[in-house]
CSV table of C-alpha atoms in Angstrom, one decimal:
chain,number,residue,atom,x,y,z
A,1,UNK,CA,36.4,-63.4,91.7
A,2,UNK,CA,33.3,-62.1,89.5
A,3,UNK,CA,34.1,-61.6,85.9
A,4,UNK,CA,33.3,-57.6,86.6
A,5,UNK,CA,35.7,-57.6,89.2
A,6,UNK,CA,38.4,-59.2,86.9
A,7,UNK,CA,37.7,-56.4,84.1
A,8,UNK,CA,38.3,-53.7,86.5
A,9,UNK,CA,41.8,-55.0,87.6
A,10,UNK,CA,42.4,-55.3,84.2
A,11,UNK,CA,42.1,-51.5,83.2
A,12,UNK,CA,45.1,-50.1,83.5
A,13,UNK,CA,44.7,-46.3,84.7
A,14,UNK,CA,47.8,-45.1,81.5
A,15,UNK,CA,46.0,-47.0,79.0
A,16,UNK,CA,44.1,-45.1,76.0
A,17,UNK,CA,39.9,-44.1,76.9
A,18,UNK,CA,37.9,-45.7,74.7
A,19,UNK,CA,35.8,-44.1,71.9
A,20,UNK,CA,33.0,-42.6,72.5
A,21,UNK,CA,29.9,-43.1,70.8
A,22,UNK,CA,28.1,-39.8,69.4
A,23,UNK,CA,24.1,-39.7,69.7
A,24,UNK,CA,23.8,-40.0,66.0
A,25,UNK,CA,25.3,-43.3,65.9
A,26,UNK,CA,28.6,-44.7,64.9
A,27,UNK,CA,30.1,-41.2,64.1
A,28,UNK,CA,33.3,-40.6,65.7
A,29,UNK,CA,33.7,-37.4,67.5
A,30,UNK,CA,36.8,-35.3,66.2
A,31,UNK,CA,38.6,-33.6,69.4
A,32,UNK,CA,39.0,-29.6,69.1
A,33,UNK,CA,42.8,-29.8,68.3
A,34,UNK,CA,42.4,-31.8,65.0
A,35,UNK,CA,39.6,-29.0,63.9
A,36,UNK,CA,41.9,-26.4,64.8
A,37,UNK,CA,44.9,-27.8,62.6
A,38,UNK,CA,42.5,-28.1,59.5
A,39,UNK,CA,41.2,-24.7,59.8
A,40,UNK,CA,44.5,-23.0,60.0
A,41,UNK,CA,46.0,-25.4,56.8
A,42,UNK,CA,43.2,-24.3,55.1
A,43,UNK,CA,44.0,-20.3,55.7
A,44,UNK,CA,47.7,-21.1,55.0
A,45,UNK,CA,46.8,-22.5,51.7
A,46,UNK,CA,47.1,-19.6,48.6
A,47,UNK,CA,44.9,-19.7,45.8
A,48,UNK,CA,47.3,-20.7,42.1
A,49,UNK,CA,45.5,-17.1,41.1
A,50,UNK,CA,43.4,-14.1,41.7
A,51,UNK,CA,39.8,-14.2,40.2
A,52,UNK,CA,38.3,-11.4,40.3
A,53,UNK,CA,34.3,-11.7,42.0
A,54,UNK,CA,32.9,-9.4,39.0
A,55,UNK,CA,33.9,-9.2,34.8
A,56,UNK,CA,35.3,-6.2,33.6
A,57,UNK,CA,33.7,-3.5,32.2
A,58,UNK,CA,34.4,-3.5,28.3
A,59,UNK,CA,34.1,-0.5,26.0
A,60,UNK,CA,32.2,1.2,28.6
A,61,UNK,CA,31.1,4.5,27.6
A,62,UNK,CA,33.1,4.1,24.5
A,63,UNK,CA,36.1,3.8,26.2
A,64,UNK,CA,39.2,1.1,25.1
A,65,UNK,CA,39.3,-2.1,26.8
A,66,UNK,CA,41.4,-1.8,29.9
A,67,UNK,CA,45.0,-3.6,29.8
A,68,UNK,CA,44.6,-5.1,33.1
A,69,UNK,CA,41.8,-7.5,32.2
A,70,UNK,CA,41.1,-9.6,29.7
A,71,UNK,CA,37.1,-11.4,29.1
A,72,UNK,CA,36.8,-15.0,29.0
A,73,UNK,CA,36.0,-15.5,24.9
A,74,UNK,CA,33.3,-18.5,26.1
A,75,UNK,CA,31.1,-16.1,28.0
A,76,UNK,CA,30.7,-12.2,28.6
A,77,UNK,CA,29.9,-12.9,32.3
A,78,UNK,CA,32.3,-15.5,33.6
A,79,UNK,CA,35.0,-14.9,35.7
A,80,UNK,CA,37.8,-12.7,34.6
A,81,UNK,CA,41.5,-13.3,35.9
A,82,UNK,CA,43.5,-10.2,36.7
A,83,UNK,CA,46.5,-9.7,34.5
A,84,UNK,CA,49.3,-6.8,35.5
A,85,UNK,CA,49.6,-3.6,33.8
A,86,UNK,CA,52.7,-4.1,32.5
A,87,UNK,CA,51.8,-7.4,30.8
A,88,UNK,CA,50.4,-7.2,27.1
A,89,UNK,CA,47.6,-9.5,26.5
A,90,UNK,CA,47.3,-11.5,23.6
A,91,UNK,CA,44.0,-11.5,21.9
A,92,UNK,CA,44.4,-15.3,21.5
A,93,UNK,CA,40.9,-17.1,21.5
A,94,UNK,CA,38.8,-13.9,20.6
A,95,UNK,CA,36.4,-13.5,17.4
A,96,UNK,CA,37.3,-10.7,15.4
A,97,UNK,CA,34.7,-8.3,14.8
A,98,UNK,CA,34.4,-5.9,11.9
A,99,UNK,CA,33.5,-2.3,12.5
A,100,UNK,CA,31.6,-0.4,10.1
A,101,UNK,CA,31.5,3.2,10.0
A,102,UNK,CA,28.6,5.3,10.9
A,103,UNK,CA,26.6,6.1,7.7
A,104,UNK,CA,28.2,3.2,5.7
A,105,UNK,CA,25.4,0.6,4.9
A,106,UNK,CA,26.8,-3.2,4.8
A,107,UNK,CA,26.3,-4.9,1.9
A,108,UNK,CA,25.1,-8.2,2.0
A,109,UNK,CA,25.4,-10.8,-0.7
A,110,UNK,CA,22.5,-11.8,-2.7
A,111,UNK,CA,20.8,-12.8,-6.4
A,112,UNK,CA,20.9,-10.1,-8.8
A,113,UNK,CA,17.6,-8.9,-9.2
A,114,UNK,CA,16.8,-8.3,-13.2
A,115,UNK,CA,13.7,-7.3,-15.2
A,116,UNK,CA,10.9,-10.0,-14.8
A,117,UNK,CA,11.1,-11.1,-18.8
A,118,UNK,CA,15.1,-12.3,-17.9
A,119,UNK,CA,14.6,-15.9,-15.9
A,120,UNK,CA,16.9,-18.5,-14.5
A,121,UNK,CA,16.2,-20.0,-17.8
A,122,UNK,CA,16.5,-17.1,-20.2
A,123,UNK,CA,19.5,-17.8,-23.2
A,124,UNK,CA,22.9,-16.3,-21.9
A,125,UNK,CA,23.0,-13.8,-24.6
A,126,UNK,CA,19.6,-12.5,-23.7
A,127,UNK,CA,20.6,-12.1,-20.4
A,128,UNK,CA,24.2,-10.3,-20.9
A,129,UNK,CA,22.2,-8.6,-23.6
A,130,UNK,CA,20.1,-7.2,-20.5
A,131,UNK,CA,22.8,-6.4,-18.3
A,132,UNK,CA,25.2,-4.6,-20.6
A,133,UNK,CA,23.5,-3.1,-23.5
A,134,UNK,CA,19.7,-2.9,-23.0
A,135,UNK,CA,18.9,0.9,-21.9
A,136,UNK,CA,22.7,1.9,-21.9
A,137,UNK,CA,22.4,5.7,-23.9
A,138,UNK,CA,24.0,5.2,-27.7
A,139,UNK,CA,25.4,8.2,-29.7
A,140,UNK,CA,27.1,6.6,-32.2
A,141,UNK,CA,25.6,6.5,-35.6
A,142,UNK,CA,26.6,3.3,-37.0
A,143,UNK,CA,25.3,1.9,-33.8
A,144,UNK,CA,22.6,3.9,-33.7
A,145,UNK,CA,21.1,2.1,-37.0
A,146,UNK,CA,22.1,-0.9,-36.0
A,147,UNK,CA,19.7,-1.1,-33.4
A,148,UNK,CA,17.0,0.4,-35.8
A,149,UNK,CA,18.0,-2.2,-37.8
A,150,UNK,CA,17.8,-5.2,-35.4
A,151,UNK,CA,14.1,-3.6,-33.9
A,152,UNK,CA,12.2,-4.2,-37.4
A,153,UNK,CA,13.8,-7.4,-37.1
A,154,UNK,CA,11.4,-7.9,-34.2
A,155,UNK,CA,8.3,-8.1,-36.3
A,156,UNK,CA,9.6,-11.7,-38.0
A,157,UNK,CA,12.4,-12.9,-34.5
A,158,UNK,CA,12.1,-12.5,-31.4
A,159,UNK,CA,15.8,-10.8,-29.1
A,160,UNK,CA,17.0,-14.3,-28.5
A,161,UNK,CA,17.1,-15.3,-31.9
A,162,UNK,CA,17.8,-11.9,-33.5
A,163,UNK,CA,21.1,-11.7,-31.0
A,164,UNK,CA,22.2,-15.8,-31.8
A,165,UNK,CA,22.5,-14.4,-35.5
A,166,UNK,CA,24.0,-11.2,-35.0
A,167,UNK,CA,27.3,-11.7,-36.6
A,168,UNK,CA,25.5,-13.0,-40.0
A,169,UNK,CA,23.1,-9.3,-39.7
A,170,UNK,CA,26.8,-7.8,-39.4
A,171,UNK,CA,28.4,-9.6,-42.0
A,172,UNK,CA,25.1,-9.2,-44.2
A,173,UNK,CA,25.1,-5.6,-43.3
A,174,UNK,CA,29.0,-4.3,-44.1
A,175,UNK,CA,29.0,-4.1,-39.9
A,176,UNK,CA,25.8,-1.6,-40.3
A,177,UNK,CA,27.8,1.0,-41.8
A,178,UNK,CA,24.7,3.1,-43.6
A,179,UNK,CA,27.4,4.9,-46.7
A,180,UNK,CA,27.9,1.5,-47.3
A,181,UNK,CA,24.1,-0.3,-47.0
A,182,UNK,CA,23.0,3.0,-49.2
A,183,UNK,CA,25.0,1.4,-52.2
A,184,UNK,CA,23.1,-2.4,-52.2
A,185,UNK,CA,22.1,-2.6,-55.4
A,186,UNK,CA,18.9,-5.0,-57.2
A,187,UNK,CA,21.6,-7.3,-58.1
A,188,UNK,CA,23.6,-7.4,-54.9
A,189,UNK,CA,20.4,-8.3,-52.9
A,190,UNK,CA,19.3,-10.8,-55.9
A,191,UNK,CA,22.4,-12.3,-54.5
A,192,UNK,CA,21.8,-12.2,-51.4
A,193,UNK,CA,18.2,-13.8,-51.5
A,194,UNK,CA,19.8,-16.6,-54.2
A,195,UNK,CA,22.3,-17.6,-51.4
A,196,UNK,CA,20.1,-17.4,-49.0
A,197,UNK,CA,22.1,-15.5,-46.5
A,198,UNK,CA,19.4,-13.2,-45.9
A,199,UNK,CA,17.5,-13.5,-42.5
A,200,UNK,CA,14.8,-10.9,-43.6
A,201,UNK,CA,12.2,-10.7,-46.0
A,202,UNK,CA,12.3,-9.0,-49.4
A,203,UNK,CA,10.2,-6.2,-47.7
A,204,UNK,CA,12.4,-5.6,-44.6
A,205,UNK,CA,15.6,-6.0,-46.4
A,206,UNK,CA,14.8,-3.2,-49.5
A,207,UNK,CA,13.4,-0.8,-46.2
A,208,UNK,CA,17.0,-1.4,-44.3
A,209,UNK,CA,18.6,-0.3,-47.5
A,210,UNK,CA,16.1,2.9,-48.0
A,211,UNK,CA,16.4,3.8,-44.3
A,212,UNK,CA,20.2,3.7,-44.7
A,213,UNK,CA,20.6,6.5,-47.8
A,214,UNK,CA,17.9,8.4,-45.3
A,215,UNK,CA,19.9,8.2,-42.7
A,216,UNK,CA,22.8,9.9,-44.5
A,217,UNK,CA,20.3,12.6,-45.2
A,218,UNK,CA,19.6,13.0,-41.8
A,219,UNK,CA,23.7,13.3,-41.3
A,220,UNK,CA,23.8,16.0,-43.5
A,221,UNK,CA,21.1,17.6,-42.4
A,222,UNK,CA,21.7,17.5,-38.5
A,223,UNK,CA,25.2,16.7,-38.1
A,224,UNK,CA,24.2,13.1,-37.0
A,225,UNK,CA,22.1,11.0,-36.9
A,226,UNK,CA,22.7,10.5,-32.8
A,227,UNK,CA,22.0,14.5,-33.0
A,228,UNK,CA,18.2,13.9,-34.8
A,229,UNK,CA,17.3,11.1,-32.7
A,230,UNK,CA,18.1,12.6,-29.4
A,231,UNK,CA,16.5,15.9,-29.9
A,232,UNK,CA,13.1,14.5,-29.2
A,233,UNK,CA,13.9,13.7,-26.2
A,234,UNK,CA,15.8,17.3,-25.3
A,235,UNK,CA,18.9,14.4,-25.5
A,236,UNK,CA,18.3,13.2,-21.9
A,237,UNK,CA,17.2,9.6,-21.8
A,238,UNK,CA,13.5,9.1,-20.4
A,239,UNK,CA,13.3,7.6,-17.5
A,240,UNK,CA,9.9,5.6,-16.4
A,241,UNK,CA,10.4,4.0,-13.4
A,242,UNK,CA,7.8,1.2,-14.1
A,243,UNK,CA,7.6,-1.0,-11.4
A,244,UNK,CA,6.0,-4.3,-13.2
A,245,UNK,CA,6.2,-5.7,-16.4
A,246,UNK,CA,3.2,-5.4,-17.4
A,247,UNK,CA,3.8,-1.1,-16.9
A,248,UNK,CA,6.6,-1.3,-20.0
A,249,UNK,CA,4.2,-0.1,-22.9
A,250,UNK,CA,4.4,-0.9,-26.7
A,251,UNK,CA,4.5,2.5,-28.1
A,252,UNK,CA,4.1,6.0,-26.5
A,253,UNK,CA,3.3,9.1,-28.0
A,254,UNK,CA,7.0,9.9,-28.2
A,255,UNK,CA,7.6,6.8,-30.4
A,256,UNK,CA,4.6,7.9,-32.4
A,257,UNK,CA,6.1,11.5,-32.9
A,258,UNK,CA,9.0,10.0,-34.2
A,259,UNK,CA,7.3,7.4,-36.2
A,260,UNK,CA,5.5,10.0,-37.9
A,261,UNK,CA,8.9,11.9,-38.5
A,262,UNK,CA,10.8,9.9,-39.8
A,263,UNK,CA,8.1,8.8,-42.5
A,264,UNK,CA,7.7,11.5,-43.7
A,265,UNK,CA,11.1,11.7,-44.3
A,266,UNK,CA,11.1,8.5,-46.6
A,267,UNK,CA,11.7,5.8,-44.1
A,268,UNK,CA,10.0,2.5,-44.0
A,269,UNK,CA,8.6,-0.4,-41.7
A,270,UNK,CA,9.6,2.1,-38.9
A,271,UNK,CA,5.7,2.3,-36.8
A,272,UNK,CA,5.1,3.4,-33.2
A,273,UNK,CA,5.7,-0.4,-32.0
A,274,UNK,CA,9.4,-0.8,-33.8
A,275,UNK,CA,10.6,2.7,-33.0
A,276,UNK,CA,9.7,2.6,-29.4
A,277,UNK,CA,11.6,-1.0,-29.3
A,278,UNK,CA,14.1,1.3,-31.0
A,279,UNK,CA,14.2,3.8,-28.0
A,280,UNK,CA,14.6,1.2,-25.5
A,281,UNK,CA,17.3,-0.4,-26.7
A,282,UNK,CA,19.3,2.6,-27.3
A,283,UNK,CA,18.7,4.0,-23.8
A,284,UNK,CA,16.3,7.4,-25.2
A,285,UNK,CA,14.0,5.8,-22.3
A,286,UNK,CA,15.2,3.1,-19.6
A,287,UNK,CA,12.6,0.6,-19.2
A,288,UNK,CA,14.2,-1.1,-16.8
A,289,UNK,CA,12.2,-2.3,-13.9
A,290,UNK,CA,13.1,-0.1,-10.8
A,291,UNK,CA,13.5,-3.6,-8.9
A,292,UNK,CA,16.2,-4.4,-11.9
A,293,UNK,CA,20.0,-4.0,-11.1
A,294,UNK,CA,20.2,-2.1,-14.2
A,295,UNK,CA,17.8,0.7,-13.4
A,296,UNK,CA,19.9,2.5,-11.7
A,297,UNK,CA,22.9,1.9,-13.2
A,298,UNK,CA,21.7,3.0,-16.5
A,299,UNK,CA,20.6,6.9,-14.5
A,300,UNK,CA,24.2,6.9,-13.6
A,301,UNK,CA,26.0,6.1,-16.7
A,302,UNK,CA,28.3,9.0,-17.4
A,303,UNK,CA,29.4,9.2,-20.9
A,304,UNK,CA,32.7,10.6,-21.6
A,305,UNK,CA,32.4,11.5,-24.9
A,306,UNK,CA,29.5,13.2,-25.5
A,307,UNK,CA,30.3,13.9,-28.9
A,308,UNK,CA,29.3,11.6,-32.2
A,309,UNK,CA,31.9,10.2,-33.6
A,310,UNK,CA,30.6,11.2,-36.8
A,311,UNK,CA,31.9,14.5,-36.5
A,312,UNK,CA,35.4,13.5,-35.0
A,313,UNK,CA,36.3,11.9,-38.0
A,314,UNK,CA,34.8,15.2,-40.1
């Protein structure tokens, strides 16, 4: 018997068919059935949840966010899963966002912007000098001649130094009180130049003592001396609106008006350069910068009393 023949007796006609080769090579063909039962387990099988195939629509028309969505706090456009009505949502994972009101400007943190002569490296009193006195309107007397005081001052210091040695000018001074200045004597400032308290010269400090018993001329014969002063300027502080430093004059015409006044009144070391300084610091004309903080804030001061105090205590 041939080796063929023995093969074919040995085929039994219940056994198994061999597998079948596909064209593509050793890639076993998968009968119709098997398909069949993959295909309906994979129908069967539910999803764990719903996604829905487009986001929701937020704040749409400036309508609220709908209660049966909620976004994805990663991304605006990513998928969105369905949540019930009747379920609240928690906003857990979204950024708050602050909502400001139509007309309302935000204000954004920054460096105070001051007149160009106040630097980084300006002395401290200078600087709070700037921001809380410099152009602030004054109608109190005994301030009022203080500041006059402290501007002829300026032809021998300059505001830094003049402001480091303000308590001694006070304490020299009786706290600038001009009844009491009026009554220096030779010998009290004989003293005074002996000790050598004095921060002025012989010149300046016999002028602070005439301008003082002019000044209670002044009181008698206006009311005040807040009253005088302001009436050359219709008592409304002047307002410049310089925009650079090099703008700011030395004198004006005003300041030479009132130079001229009060000279003729008996006054002394009191020119166009030291009363103008005068005006600034006392606020009859805001020199600030209109890029300075304080430009503004100086238009806008309103002042309660409007009367001297002078004539309260009358």
């Amino acid at each position: 018997m041939s080796v063929a023949t023995e093969h074919r007796l040995a085929a039994k006609p219940g056994s198994e068919a061999r597998v079948i080769l596909g064209p593509s090579g050793n890639r076993i063909r998968v009968s119709e059935e098997a398909k069949r039962k993959k295909e309906s387990l994979k129908k069967n099988q539910k999803p764990s949840r719903l996604v829905s195939a487009t986001p929701c629509l937020v704040a749409r028309n400036n309508l609220s966010v709908d209660s049966t969505c909620s976004s994805d706090s990663s991304s605006w456009g990513s998928s969105v899963t369905m949540v019930s009505s009747k379920r609240r949502v928690k906003p857990n994972g979204l950024r708050s966002v602050k909502i400001v009101p139509d007309g309302v400007e935000s204000v954004v943190a920054g460096p105070v912007k001051r007149c160009d002569w106040i630097t980084a490296n300006s002395d401290p009193l200078y600087t709070a000098f700037h921001d809380e006195e410099w152009g602030v309107p004054v109608r109190d007397d005994r301030k009022l001649f203080e500041l006059l005081v402290l501007s002829q001052a300026l032809a021998e210091f300059t505001w830094p130094a003049i402001l480091s040695k303000r308590d001694v000018f006070r304490t020299l001074f009786d706290d600038f009180d001009p009844s009491s200045v009026a009554t220096f004597t030779e010998k009290k400032l004989l003293s005074l130049r002996l000790n050598g308290n004095t921060l002025l010269s012989e010149p300046k400090l016999r002028a602070v003592v005439e301008n003082a018993n002019q000044t209670l001329k002044i009181q008698q014969e206006f009311g005040s001396f807040s009253n005088y002063c302001w009436s050359f300027v219709n008592h409304k502080p002047i307002r410049n609106g310089f925009r650079y430093a090099r703008q700011v004059p030395v004198k004006t015409p005003k300041a030479e008006t009132i130079s001229k006044d009060l000279m003729h009144r008996g006054f002394r070391c009191v020119g166009p350069s030291v009363v103008y300084s005068f005006m600034q610091v006392a606020g009859l004309a805001n020199d600030h910068l209109v890029t300075c903080f304080r430009y503004h804030e100086c238009n806008n001061i309103v002042e309660n009393d409007q009367k001297p105090k002078n004539e309260d205590r009358e």
